Every structure is written in C-alpha cells, then in structure tokens.
XYZ file of C-alpha atoms in Angstrom:
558
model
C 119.462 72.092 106.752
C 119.899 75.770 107.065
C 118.054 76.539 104.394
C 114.571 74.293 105.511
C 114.961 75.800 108.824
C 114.643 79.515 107.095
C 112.227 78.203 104.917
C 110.100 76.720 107.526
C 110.772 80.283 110.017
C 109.421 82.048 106.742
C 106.417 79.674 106.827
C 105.209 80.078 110.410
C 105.515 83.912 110.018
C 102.914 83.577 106.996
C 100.567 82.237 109.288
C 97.114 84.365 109.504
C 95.485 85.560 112.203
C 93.020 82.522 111.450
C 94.628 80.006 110.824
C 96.667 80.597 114.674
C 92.737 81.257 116.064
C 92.344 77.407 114.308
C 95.665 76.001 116.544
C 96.379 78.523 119.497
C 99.842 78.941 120.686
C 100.866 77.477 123.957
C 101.273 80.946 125.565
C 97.127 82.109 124.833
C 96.692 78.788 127.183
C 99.570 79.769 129.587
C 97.810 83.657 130.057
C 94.404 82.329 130.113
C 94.295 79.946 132.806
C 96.146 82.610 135.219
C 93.333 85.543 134.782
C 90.172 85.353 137.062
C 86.585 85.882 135.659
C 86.921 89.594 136.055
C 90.198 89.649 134.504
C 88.999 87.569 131.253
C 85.822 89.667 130.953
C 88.462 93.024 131.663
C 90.231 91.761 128.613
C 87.365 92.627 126.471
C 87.247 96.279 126.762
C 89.330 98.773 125.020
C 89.630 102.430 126.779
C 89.875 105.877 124.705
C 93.190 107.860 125.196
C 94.535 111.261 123.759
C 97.782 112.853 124.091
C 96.885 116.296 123.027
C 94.655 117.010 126.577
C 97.366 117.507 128.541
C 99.392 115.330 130.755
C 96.671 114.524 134.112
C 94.575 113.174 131.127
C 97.124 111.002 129.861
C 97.828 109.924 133.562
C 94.322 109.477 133.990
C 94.016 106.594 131.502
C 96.835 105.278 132.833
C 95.461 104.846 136.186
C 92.332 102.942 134.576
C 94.326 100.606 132.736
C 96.355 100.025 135.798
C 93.293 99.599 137.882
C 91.177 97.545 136.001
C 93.923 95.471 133.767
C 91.723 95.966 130.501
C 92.383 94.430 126.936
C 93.257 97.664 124.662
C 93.587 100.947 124.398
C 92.631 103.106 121.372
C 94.652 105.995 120.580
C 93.000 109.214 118.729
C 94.404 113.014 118.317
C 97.850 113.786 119.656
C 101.287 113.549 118.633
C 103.329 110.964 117.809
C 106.572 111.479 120.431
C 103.749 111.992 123.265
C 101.541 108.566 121.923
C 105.188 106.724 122.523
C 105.644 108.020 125.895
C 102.125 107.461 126.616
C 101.904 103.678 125.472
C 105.261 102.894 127.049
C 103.874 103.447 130.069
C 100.317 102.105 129.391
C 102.367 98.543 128.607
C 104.511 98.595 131.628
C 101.515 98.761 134.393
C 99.360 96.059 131.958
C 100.079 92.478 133.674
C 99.156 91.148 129.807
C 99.877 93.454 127.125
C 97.337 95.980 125.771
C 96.403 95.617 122.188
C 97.277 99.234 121.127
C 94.998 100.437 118.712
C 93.811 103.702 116.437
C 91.285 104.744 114.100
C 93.559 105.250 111.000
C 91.382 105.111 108.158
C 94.082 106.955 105.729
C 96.665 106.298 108.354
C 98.772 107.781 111.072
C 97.265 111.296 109.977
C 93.899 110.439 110.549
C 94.753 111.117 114.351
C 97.985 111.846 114.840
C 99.713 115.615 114.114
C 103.138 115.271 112.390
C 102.613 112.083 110.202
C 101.655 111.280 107.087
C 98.037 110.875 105.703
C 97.390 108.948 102.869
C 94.225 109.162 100.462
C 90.837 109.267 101.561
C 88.763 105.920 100.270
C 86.856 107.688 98.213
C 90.212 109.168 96.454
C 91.167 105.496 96.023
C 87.661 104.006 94.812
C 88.980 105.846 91.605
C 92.427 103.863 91.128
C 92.562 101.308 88.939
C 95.399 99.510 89.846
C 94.666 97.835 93.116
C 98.247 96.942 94.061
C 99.315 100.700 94.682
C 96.233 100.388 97.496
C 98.185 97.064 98.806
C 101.117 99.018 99.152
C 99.526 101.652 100.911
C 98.030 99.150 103.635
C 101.682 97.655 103.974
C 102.940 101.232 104.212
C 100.197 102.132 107.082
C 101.209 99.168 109.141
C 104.992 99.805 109.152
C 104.190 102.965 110.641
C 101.666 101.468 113.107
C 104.193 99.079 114.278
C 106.999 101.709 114.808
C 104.051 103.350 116.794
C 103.703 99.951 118.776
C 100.922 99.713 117.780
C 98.653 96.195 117.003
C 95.399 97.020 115.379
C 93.889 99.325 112.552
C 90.464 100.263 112.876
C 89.810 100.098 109.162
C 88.864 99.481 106.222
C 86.044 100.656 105.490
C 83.642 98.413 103.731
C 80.702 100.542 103.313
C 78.917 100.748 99.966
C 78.251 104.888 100.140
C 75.224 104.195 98.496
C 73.066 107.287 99.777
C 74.946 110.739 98.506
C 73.680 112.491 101.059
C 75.508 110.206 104.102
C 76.676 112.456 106.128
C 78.844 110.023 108.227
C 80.654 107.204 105.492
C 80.797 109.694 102.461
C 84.259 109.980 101.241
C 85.675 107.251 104.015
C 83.429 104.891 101.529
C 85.666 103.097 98.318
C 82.683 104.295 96.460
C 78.693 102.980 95.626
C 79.860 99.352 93.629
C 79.808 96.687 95.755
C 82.320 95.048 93.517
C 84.652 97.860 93.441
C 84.083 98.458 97.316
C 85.094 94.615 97.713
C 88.202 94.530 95.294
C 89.430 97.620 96.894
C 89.037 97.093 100.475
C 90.099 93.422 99.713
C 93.606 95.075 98.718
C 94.220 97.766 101.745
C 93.258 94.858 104.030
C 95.821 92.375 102.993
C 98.444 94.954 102.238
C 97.960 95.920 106.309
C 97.482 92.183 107.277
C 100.639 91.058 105.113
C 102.058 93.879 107.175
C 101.249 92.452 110.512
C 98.407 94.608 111.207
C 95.180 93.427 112.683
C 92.381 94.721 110.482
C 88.608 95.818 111.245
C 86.368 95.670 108.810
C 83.533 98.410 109.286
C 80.587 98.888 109.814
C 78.555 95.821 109.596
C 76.275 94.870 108.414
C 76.709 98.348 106.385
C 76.304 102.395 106.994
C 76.326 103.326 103.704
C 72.845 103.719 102.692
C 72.134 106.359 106.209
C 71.357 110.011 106.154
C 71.653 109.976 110.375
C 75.056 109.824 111.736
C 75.090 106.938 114.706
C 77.851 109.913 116.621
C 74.569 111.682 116.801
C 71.271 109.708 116.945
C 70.180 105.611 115.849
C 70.165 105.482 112.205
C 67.398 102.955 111.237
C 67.916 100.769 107.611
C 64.434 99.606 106.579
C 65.598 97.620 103.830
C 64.592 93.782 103.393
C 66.803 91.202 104.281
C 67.643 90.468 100.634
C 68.682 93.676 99.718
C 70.997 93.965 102.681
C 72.320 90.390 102.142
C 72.988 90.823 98.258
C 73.998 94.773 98.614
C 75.479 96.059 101.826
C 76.651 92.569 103.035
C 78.288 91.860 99.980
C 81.760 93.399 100.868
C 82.149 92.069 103.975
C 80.905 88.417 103.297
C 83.806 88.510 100.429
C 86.587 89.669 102.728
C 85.341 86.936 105.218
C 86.067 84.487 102.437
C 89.158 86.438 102.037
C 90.774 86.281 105.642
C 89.552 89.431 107.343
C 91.083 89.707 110.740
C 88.105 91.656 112.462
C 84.779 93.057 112.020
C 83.404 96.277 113.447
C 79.231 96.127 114.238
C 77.599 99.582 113.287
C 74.826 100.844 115.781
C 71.570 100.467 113.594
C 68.416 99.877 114.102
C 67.245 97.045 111.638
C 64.142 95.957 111.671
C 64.221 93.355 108.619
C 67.202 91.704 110.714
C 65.834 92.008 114.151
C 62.736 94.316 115.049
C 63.073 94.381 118.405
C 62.163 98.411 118.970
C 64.923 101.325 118.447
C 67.604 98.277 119.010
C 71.015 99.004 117.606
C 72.685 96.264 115.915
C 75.444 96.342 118.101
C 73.248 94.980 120.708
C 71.575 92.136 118.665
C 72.526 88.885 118.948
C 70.277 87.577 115.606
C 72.760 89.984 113.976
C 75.552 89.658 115.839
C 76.122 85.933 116.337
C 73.009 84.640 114.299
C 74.487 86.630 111.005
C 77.812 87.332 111.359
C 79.119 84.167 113.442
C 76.257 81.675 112.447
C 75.618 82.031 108.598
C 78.225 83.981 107.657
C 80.912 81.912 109.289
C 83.032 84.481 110.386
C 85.673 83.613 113.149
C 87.955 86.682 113.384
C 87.352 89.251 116.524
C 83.814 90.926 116.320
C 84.441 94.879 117.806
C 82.170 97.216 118.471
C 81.768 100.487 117.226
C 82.536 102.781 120.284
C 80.143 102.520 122.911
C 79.886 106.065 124.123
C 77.861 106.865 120.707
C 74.451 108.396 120.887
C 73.076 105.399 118.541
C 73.828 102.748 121.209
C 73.473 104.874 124.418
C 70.183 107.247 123.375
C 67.866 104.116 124.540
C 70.447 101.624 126.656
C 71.709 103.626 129.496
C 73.775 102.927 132.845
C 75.746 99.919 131.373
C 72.725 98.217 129.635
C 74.662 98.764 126.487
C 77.959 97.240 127.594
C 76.275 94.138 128.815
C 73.570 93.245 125.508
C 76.662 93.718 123.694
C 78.699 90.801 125.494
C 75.153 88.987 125.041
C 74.706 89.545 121.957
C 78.092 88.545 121.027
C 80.858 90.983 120.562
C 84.641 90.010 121.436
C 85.626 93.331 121.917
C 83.771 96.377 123.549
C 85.577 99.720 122.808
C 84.792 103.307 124.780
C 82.608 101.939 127.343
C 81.266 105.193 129.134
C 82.321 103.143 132.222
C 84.300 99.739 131.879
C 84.664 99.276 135.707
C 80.405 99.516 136.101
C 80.653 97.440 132.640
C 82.350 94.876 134.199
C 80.610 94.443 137.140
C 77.237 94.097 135.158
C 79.244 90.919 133.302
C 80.549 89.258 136.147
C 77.020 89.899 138.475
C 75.589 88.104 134.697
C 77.305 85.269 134.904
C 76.778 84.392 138.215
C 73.192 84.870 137.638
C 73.277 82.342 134.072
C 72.196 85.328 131.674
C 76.177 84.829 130.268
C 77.784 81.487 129.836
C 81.247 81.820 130.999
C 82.158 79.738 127.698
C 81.481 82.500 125.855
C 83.348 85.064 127.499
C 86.436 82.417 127.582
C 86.132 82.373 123.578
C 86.138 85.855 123.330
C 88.705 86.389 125.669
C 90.951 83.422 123.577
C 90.464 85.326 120.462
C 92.153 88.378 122.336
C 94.981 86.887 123.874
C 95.807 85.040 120.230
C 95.378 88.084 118.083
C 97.962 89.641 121.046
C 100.315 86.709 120.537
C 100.028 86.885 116.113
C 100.438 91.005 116.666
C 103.795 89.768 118.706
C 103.045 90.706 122.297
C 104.131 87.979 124.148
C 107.491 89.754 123.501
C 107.603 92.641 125.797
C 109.069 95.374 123.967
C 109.508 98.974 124.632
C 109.019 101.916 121.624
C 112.199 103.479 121.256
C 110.931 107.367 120.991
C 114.350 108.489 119.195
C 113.456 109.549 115.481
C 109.804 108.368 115.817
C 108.717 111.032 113.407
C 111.267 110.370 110.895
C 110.512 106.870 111.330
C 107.024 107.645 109.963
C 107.772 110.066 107.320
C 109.129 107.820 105.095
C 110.161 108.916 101.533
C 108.750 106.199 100.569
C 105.341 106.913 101.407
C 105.623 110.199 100.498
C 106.090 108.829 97.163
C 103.585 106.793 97.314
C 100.929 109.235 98.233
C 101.575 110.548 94.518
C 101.710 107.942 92.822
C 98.092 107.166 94.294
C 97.075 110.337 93.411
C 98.012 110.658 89.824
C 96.644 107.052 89.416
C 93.043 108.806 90.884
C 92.789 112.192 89.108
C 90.060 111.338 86.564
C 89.120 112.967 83.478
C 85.064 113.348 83.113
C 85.606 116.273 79.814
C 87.140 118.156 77.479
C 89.894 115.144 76.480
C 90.971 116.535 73.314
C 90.346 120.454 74.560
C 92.760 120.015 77.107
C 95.585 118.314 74.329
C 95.091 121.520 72.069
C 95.913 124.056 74.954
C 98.554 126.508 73.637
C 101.213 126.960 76.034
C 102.342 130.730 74.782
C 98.969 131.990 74.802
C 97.820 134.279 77.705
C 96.334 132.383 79.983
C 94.327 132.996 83.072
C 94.536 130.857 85.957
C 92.161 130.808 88.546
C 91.532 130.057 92.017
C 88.351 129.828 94.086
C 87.544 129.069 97.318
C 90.772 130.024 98.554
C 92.212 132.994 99.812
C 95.446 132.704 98.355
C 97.679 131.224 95.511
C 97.673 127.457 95.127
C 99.936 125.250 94.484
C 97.282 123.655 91.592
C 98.282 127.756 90.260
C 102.180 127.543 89.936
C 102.001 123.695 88.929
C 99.671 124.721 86.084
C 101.960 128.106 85.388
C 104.936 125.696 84.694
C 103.130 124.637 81.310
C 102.144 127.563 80.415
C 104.058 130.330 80.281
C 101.914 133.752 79.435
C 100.160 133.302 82.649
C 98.395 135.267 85.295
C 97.145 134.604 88.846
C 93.241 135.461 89.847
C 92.450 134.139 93.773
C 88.738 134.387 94.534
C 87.748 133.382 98.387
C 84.309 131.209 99.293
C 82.651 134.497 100.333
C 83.926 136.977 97.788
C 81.838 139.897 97.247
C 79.788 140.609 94.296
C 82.816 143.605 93.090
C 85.445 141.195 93.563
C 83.839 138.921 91.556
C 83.226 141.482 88.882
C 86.203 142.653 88.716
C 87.528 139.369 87.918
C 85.232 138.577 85.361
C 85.542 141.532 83.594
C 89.589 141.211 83.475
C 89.755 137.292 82.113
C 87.882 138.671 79.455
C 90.963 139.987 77.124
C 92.608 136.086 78.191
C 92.515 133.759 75.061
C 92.645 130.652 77.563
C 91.153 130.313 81.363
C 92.042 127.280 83.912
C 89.992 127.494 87.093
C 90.732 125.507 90.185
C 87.490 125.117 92.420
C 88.816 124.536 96.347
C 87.013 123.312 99.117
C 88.386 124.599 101.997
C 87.186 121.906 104.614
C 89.570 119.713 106.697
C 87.101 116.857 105.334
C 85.579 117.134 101.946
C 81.826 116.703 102.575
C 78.897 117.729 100.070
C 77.949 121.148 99.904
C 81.377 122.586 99.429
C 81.088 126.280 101.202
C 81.000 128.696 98.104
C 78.762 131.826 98.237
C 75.613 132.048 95.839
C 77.956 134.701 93.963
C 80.916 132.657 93.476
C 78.853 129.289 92.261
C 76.911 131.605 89.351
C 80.452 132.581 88.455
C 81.755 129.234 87.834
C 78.609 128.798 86.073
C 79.033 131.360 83.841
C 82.734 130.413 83.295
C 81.741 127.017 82.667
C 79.208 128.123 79.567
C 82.898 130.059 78.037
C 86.042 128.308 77.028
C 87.160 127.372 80.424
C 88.829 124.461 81.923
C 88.150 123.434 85.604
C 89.852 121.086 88.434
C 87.368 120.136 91.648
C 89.379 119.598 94.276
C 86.463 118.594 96.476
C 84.736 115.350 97.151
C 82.961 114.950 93.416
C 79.431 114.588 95.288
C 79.684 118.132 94.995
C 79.259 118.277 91.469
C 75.727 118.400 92.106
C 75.585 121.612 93.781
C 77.690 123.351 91.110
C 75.265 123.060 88.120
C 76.742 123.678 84.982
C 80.227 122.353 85.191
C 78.767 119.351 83.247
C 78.958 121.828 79.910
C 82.248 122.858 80.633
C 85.093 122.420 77.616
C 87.178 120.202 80.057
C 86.612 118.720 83.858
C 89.094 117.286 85.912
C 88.119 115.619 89.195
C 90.431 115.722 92.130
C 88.418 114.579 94.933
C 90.105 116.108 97.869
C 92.008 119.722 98.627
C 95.407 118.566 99.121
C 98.656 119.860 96.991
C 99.192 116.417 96.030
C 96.072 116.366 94.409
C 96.449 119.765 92.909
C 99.693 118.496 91.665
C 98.447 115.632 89.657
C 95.296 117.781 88.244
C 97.563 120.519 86.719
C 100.057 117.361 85.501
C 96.988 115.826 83.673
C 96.039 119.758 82.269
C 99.648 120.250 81.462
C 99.807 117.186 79.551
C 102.175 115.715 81.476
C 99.928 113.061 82.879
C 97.562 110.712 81.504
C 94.595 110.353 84.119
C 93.277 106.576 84.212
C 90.560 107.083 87.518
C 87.317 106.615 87.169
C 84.588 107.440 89.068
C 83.648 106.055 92.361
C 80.323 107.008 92.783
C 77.011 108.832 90.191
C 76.629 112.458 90.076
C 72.943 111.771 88.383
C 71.460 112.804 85.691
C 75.231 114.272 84.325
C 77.761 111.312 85.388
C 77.691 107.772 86.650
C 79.721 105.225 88.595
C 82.991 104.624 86.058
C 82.844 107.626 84.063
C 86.714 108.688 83.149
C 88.000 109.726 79.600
C-alpha cells in the first residue's frame, strides 16, 4: 500500500504545467474568486527589479509590488545574497505570491554576479549529444529554485538566420530549424523536468532582423509561408512538445497583420489568431518587455499595455507604468472593449502556473550558503563537458595529429593583452615552447617584431581572442593585427577562434590555414578544450551551427 501511495505521489509530481492548466487545482479557484477586477488584471503584470542600484531602488520596487499587488517580478543584474533578501521581502508584502522570474538565457550568470554561466546557444547549436543540453536545463533550474525563483525567460527559439542580427546572434541554437528545434526541445524539458516554467522566445521569430526591437520596430516582410514553414517551425514543435510559455517579439509583420508600424506584440491576428487559434497553444503567452522602443516608438501613454491585453497576452512584463496600465484595463472593461472572460483566463493561467511552480506553499529563501548553493561542482563540470563536446574542427585534421611535441614551438596570443590560459594549456603538450601576446590595437613594430621572431620556430599555434563580454561579429582587431593572421594563416600555422565563428568572415584567409579550431566564445573553458583537441588529447565532435559562406556551411566539423 506504501508503495502505490509513493508511486502515485511520484505520478502527480510528473504532472505538466498543461496537463494541471487542463484540471486546475482547488486552490487557483480558492485565490481567484477572492481578488477584485483590479486585482485579477494586477496579476498580469510583472515589474523590473535590480539589486545592484542600491538599496532605495530595491525599496522602491518593493513599495510597487506592495501597492499595486502585481503578478511577478523579474529579476536582472545584481547579486545573488542581495536578490534573496530582496525577494524575501517582495513575497512577504504580496497577498498571492509573485512569480519570481529572470532572464537567464545561459543561466544564473546571465544576470547575476557570483554564479555560474553556462554556454551561450550558439556554443551549444554545435553539440551533438543533446542530453548534455538536458542536463544543463535541469542544472539551471536547481539553481533558480534555490534562488526562489519560478520562471526562466528562455529558450531561445530563434532560427539566427540573418548573420548580421545584431540582437539573437549567438543567443540563437544556430540557422537549422531542425537543429534549433531538437536543441531547444532538450534545454526546455531539462528546465521543465526541473520544475522550471519555460518561455519560449521570440515569436513568431527574430532571427531573420538586422534592427534590434531594444532600439527601434524591426519589420519581417516575409510571406506567410515562409514564416510558417521557417521561423515558426521551432516553436510550433515545442508546442507539440509541452512548452510551458511563449514570449511575443515586437515586430512589425505585415504578411501576418498589416496594420501600419504595429508590433506583433500588440496584434491579436498574431497573438490569439496564430498562436492560440491555429497553433493551439495553451501555455502562458508573455510579452517581451514593454518598455522597448519597438512597442513604445508608436503606442505611447499606456496604449501599449492595453492592445496587448486585447490582443491577447497573459502576461505583460516592464510596463513603463503598471498602475496607469491598469487603470486603462479596468476603465476597458467597463466600457466592453475587454471581456472580463478573458482577463479571468489569463489571470487562471497565472495563479495555476504559481500553484505547479509550488507557491501555494509560502516559503522563505534561506540566504545561508546561497552562493555555494549555486556553484555546484557539478555544474562546473558540466560546463566542460559541454564545451569539449562543442569545440569543432573545420581544418588541418591530420596536421594537427603530426605536431611534434619537442620541436620549438611558438604559441601565440592575439587580441589579448596578456597570457592565456588557451597558452599554458597548449604549453603542457608541447614542451620547447614560447609565449608571444599581441593586443587588438598593437602597433605596426609590435607586430613586426613578432613576426620577424616566429620566424626561426619550426611550429606556430595562434589563439585569436575576442575580448568582448558578448561575442558579436566584427571581433575588435586592428587592420594591422587581421593582415597578420592573414599572413600567418598562408605559413604553417595552426589557429583557435575563440570568438563567435560569424567572425570568420571578417578574418579572410583563415580558411587556407593548415589547421582551424573553432571555439565560439572567449572563456578559459573554451580555451581549455581547443588546446585539448590541438594537444591531442581531445577528439572534437561539434559541428557547425551556422554558414560562414562561400568557405564553410551549416555542419561542417572534421
């Protein structure tokens, strides 16, 4: 008897975010029918919060939530110790508990100082084995929930089919819809099997823009059949696969509704016709935050809040003002532009993805070891395994094996204005080694001088660095420096990018290098697994994520 009541405890917990939406628990009705209209339509907006602005800031939110009893909060920089405190007392003046939420695309490190980030997407579009991505999403939502925290904003879903998007990029699994799919498919579940609330972004799909939405409306002039068999493609195969929630991008799209300079976040043929209608989808619809210059540039004073309740978002996060927000809902309703019915739905879907994130348990974060608590080993280890499973080999296979480990060897790098860590790994394996460090700006001598020195070195290993906290395109190397590694790449020399590989473009002649190694970002862990796979000590099985035309395409890896 013991055993089928385990067995049966074990079941229930299984249950998805869905299937509970499907049969609500008795406490969504018991919260429900004690809020008044502005307390359901409060439930529906999440507020921004930092804890690296100084305590009256953090105070300040505080007083909001208290004030106007919203839904959810959404955590960005600060510290993790201070982001305890801070929700703590967020929770404890919230007569229904916040959804606690944060934009943790590679995790906690995303926005938080002293945790742990994980690989960017793009890092992972390389991996071929998609259950070391599942482990990552269940690692990211252990440390969410010691956070006490409910709700990822991620994955991202976006097909980065436009090299030059200066927004998606390297937060994109890569340019193959199928690969994009199977990939995000696995973080997803990992983070849902974790307890974790997902958001699927950015509908109906931001990877094909060369205008960032922060900034300005990006506008997709595509037909409806390329965006239903290409960008929609992810996101109508996670929908089949259980996503949780679905973020709305702010686009103007004229094949899906050409109402002028209208973002998509405010259109309800896109909105509810698309996403709810044809495409089924039953999980929370959030929308991208609503202080961006795409949905605020041409819907001002609350417009914006209120066509996105219309239109038919659950979830409204950083409303410019929630309180003016509000009152444009409520005065709606009583004038029969809203249905109340729909607000109740949304605000159902809320309370039951509070009561499947385990919130009808009041519980307080226990602050003691909070950054040990997220610093697991375990993930450390992880991040390396996921980055020796990305490190991808485009040349220069059976180069690389013949090596000579006595022979002098010069190792090189640039962009940086110091030793590496890429440097001593690489040193390790070869043991007649010297340093050379050339910065992004070194001067024509400096380069000279090294040039003219590697010459008496019968082997040459060159790291090329971008310095960047994020690895865009155009990696920031001086005119100098970039004919260097072109001239080094026509000689017998063997080279590691650690930049986002987009950047392969702008470094012309790497493609007739005697070996390539790609490392997509800057980090040691990266640097480690590059010199393992130089070293021989590795055997690199990524592949690449995205086409570097005319010199390498989608899946290229030796």
């Amino acid at each position: 008897m013991l055993f089928c009541i385990a067995a049966f405890t074990a079941s229930a917990q299984k249950q998805s975010y869905l299937e509970m939406l499907a049969n609500q628990p008795k406490w969504v009705d018991s919260v429900f029918k004690k809020l008044s209209r502005r307390e359901k339509i409060a439930q529906m907006f999440f507020v921004r919060a930092h804890t690296n602005l100084g305590q009256k800031y953090t105070d300040s939110v505080g007083l909001v939530i208290k004030k106007e009893q919203l839904g959810g909060v959404i955590f960005f920089q600060g510290g993790p110790v201070r982001q305890a405190i801070a929700t703590n007392a967020y929770q404890k003046v919230s007569r229904v508990p916040l959804i606690v939420a944060n934009d943790g695309e590679w995790g906690l490190g995303m926005r938080l100082d002293s945790t742990i980030s994980f690989p960017y997407q793009m890092t992972l579009g390389a991996i071929q084995n998609k259950d070391l991505i599942y482990k990552m999403g269940q690692e990211v939502a252990k440390d969410f929930k010691r956070m006490g925290m409910q709700m990822n904003l991620a994955p991202d879903a976006d097909i980065n089919n436009n090299a030059k998007n200066p927004v998606i990029n390297y937060r994109s699994f890569g340019e193959n819809k199928y690969n994009v799919a199977s990939k995000t498919a696995a973080y997803m579940k990992g983070m849902q099997d974790g307890g974790l609330l997902t958001t699927l972004k950015h509908f109906p799909g931001h990877g094909d823009t060369d205008v960032d939405s922060h900034y300005d409306l990006p506008q997709l002039t595509f037909s409806a059949a390329r965006l239903d068999s290409l960008e929609m493609y992810p996101f109508k195969e996670l929908i089949r696969q259980g996503a949780s929630g679905i973020m709305i991008a702010h686009m103007n799209i004229p094949a899906l509704d050409n109402t002028p300079n209208l973002p998509s976040t405010l259109s309800k043929p896109i909105v509810t016709g698309i996403l709810k209608e044809k495409l089924g989808f039953k999980g929370l619809i959030i929308s991208d935050a609503m202080d961006m210059k795409g949905v605020i540039k041409y819907f001002k004073d609350g417009q914006a809040d209120l066509m996105g309740i219309i239109a038919g978002n659950d979830i409204l996060e950083l409303s410019e003002n929630s309180d003016r927000a509000i009152h444009l809902v409520r005065r709606s309703v009583r004038q029969g532009k809203i249905e109340m019915k729909t607000i109740d739905e949304s605000v159902r879907k809320i309370l039951t993805a509070k009561y499947w994130a385990g919130l009808n348990k009041r519980d307080t974060i226990l602050t003691q070891g909070i950054v040990a608590g997220v610093n697991r080993n375990s993930s450390n280890a992880l991040v390396q395994e996921l980055a020796n499973a990305s490190v991808t080999l485009l040349k220069g296979k059976d180069y690389i094996k013949n090596l000579i480990p006595i022979r002098r060897t010069a190792i090189i790098s640039v962009g940086v204005p110091s030793v590496t860590k890429f440097q001593k790994e690489i040193s390790k394996g070869f043991y007649n080694s010297v340093y050379y460090v050339l910065d992004k700006d070194a001067s024509a001598i400096q380069i000279s001088n090294i040039a003219r020195e590697i010459g008496a070195f019968d082997q040459v290993i060159v790291g090329i660095h971008d310095s960047r906290a994020r690895p865009g395109n155009n990696i920031p190397l001086n005119a100098g420096v970039k004919n260097f590694i072109k001239e080094l790449a026509g000689k017998n020399a063997v080279f590691a990018l650690f930049a986002n590989p987009y950047n392969l473009a702008g470094l012309p002649g790497l493609e007739n290098s005697k070996g390539l190694v790609i490392g997509y970002q800057k980090e040691d862990y990266m640097q480690i697994s590059a010199a393992a796979v130089i070293n021989n000590r590795l055997v690199p099985t990524g592949k690449l994520p995205v086409s570097i035309l005319p010199n390498f395409k989608f899946g290229d890896g030796l």
